[in-house]
PDB file of C-alpha atoms in Angstrom:
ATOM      1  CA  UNK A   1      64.348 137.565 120.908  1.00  0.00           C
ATOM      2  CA  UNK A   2      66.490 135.819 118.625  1.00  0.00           C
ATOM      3  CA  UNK A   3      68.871 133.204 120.182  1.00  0.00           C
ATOM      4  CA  UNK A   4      72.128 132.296 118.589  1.00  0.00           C
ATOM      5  CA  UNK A   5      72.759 128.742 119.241  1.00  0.00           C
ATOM      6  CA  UNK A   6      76.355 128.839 119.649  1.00  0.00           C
ATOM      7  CA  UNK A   7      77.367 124.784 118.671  1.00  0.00           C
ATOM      8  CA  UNK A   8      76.249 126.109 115.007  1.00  0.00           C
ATOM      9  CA  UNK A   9      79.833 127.877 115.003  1.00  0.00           C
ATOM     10  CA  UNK A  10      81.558 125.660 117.277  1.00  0.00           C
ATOM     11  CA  UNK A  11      84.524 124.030 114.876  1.00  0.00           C
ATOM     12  CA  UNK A  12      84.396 120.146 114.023  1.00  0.00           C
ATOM     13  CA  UNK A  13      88.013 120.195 113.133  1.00  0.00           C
ATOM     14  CA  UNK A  14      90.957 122.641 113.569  1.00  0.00           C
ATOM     15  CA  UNK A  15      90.548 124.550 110.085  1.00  0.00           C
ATOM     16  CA  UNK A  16      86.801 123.403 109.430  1.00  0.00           C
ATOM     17  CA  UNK A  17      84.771 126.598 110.179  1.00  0.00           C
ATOM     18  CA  UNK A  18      87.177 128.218 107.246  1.00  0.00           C
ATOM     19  CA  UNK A  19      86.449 125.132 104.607  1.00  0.00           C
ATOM     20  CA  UNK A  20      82.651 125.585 105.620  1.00  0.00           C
ATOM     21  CA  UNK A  21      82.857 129.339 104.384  1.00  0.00           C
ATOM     22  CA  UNK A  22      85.233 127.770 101.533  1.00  0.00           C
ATOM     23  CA  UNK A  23      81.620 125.738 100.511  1.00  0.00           C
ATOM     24  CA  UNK A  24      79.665 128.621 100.937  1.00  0.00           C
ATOM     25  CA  UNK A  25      81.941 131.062  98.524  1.00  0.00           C
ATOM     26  CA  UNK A  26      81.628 127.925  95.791  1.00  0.00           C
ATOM     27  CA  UNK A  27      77.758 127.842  96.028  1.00  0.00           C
ATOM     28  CA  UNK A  28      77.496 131.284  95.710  1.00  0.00           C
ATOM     29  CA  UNK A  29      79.360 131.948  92.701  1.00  0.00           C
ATOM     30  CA  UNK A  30      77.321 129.155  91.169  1.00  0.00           C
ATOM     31  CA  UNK A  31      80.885 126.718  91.124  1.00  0.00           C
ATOM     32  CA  UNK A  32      78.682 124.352  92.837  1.00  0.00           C
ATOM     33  CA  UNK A  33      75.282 123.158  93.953  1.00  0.00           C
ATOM     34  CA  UNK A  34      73.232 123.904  96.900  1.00  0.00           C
ATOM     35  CA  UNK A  35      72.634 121.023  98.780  1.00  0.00           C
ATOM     36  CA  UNK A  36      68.522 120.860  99.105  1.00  0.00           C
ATOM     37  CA  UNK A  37      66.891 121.800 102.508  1.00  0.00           C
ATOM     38  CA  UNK A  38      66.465 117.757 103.144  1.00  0.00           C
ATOM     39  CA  UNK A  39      64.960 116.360 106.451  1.00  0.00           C
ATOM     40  CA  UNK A  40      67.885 115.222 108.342  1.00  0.00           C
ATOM     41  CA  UNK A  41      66.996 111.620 107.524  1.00  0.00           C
ATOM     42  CA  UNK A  42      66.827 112.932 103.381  1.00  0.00           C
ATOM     43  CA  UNK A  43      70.413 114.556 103.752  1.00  0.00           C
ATOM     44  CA  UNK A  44      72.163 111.973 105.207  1.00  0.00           C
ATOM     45  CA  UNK A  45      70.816 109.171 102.854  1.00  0.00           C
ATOM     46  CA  UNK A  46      72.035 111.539  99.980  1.00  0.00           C
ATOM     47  CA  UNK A  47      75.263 112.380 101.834  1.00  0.00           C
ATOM     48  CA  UNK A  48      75.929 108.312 101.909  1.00  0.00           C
ATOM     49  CA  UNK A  49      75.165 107.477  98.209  1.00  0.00           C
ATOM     50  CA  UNK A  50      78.022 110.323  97.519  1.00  0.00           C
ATOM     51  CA  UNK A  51      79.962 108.638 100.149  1.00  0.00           C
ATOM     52  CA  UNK A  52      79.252 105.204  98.052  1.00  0.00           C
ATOM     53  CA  UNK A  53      80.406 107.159  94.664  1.00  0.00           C
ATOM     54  CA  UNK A  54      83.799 108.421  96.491  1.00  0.00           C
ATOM     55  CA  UNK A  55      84.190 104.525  97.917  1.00  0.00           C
ATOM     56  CA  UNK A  56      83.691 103.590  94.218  1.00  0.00           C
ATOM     57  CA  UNK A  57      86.434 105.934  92.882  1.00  0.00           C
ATOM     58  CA  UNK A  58      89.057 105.213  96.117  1.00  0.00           C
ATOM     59  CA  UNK A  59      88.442 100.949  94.926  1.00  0.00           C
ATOM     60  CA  UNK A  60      89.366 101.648  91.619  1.00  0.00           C
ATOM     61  CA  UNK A  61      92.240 104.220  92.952  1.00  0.00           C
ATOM     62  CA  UNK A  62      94.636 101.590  94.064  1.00  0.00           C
ATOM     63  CA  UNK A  63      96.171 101.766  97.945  1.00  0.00           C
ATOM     64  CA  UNK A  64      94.757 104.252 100.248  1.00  0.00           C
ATOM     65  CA  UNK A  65      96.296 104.890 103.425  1.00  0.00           C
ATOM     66  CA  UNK A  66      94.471 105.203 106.271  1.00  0.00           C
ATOM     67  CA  UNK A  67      91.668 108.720 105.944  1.00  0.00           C
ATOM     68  CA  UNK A  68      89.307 110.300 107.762  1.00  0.00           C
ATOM     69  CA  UNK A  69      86.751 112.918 105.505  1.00  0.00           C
ATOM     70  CA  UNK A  70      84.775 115.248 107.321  1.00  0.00           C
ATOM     71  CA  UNK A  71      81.688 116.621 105.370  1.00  0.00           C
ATOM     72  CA  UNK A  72      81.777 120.188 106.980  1.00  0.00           C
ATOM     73  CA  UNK A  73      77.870 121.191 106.558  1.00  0.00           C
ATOM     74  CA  UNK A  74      76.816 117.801 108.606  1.00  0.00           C
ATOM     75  CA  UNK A  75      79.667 117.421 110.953  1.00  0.00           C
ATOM     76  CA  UNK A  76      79.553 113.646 109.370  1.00  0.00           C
ATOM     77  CA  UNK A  77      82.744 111.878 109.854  1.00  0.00           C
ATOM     78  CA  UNK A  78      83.614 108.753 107.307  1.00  0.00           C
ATOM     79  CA  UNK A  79      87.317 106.965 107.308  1.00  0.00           C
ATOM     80  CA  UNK A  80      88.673 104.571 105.335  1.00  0.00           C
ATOM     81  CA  UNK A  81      91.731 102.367 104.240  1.00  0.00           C
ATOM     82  CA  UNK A  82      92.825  99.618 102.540  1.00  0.00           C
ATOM     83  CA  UNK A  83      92.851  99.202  98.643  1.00  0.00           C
ATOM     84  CA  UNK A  84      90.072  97.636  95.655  1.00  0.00           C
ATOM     85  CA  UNK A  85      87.542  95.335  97.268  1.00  0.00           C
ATOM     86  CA  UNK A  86      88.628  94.960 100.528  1.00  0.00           C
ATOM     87  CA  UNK A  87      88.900  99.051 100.879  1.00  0.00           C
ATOM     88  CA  UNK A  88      86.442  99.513 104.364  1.00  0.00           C
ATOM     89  CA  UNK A  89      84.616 102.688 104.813  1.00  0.00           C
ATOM     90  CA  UNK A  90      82.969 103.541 107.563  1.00  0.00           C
ATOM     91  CA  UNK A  91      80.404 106.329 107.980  1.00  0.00           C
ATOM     92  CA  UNK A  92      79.384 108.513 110.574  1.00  0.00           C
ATOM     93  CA  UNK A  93      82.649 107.932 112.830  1.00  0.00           C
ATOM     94  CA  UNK A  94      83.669 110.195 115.868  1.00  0.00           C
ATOM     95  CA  UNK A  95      86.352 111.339 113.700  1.00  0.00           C
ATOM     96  CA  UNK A  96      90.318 110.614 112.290  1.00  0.00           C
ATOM     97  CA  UNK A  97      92.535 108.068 114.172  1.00  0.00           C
ATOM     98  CA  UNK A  98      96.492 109.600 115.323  1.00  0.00           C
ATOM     99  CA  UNK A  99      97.965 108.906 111.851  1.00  0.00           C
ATOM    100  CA  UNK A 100      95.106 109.588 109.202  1.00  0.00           C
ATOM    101  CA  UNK A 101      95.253 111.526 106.953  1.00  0.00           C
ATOM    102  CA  UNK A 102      92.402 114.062 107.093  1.00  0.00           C
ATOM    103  CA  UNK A 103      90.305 115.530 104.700  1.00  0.00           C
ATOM    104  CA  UNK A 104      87.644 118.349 104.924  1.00  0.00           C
ATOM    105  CA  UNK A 105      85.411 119.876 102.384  1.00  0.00           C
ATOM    106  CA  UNK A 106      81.648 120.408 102.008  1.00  0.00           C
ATOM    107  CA  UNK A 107      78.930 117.458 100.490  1.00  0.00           C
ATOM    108  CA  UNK A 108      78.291 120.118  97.416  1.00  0.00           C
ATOM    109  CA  UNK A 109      82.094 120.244  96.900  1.00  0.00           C
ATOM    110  CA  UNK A 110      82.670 116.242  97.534  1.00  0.00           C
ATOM    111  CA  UNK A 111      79.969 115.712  94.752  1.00  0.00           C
ATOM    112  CA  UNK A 112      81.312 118.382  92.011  1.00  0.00           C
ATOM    113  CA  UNK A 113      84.541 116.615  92.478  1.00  0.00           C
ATOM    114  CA  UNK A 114      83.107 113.362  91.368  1.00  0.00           C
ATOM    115  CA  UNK A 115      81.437 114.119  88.893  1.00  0.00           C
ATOM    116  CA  UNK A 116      84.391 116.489  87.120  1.00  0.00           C
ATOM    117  CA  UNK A 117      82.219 119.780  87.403  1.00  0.00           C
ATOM    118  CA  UNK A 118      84.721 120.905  89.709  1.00  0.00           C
ATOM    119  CA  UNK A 119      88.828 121.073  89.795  1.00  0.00           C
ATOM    120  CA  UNK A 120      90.715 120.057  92.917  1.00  0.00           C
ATOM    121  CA  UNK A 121      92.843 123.463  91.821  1.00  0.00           C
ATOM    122  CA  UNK A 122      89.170 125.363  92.418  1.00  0.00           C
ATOM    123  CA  UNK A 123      88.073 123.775  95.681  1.00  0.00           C
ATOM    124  CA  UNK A 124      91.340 124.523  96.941  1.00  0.00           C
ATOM    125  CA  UNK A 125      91.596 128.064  95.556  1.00  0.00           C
ATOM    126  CA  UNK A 126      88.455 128.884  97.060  1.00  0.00           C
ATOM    127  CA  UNK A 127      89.587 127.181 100.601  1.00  0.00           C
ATOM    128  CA  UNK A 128      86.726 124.551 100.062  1.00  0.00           C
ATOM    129  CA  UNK A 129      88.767 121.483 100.835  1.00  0.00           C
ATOM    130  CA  UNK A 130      91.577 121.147 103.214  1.00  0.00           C
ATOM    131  CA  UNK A 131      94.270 117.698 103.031  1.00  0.00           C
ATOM    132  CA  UNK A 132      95.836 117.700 106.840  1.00  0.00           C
ATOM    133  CA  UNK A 133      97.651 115.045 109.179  1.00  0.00           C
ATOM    134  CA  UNK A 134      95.649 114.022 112.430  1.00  0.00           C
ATOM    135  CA  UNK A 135      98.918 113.113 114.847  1.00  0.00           C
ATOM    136  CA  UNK A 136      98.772 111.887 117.902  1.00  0.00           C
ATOM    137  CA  UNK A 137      98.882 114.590 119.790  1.00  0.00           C
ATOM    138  CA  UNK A 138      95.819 116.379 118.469  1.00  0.00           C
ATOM    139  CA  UNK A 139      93.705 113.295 118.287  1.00  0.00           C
ATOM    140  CA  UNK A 140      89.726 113.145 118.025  1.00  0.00           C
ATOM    141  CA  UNK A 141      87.934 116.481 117.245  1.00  0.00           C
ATOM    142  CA  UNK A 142      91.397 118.492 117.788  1.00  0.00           C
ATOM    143  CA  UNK A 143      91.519 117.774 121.480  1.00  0.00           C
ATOM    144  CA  UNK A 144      94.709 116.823 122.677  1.00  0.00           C
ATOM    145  CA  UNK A 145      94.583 112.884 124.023  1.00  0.00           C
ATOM    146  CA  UNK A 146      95.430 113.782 127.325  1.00  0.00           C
ATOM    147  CA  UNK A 147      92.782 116.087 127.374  1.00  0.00           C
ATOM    148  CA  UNK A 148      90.206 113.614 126.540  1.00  0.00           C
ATOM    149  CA  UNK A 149      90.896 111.301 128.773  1.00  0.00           C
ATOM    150  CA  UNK A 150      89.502 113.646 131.375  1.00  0.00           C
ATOM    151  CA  UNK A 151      86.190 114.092 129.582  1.00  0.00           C
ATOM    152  CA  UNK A 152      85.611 109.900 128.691  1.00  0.00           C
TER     153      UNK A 152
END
């Protein structure tokens, strides 16, 4: 029979699963583009180079304090900080830091954004991208500190 692998609905984030069917509401009203069917290999190159665009747009941005982004449909974790050339981004992290802001939404939505097909006021509205606070307390994946300790 038919197996339902239950990490496909386990949440990367407190508030993720919701943002995920945020992306999906956007893609199918036609707000936004379905990501292709890519080899994993394909979609995270692609997911990167609109990474590389958003690194682009945060340089020229000024100041960023420090932010963690998760991209919801690849569980792919990037943070940044800094400001203009010396901005660092890293991609594919375990998550935010205590302190980072945090930022979820979908690679469809991320890309939209960028390229001004798409309103912050829609991706919002439709629950497609979500601006929290990681604190210390909920640390890495949502999992209290002292909680992870246990599991390191």
């Amino acid at each position: 029979g038919n197996v339902v692998d239950s990490k496909a609905f386990a949440q990367a984030y407190p508030g993720s699963i919701d943002v995920a069917l945020g992306v999906r509401e956007l893609i199918d009203r036609r707000d936004v583009a379905a990501l292709p069917a890519d080899v994993p290999a394909l979609a995270f190159q692609r997911a990167t180079m609109t990474l590389r665009a958003l690194k682009a747009r945060l340089e020229a941005a000024g100041p960023q304090e420090p932010s963690a982004l998760l991209l919801v449909e690849h569980r792919l974790w990037t943070r940044w900080q800094g400001s203009g050339p010396t901005l660092e981004m890293q991609v594919h992290v375990d998550g935010p830091l205590p302190g980072d802001k945090v930022i979820l939404t979908g690679e469809s939505v991320l890309a939209a954004l960028l390229e001004g097909s798409l309103t912050m006021e829609q991706a919002r509205g439709a629950g497609a991208y979500s601006l929290q606070h990681s604190t210390a307390e909920q640390g890495l994946h949502g999992i209290p500190l002292r909680e992870q300790a246990i599991w390191r």
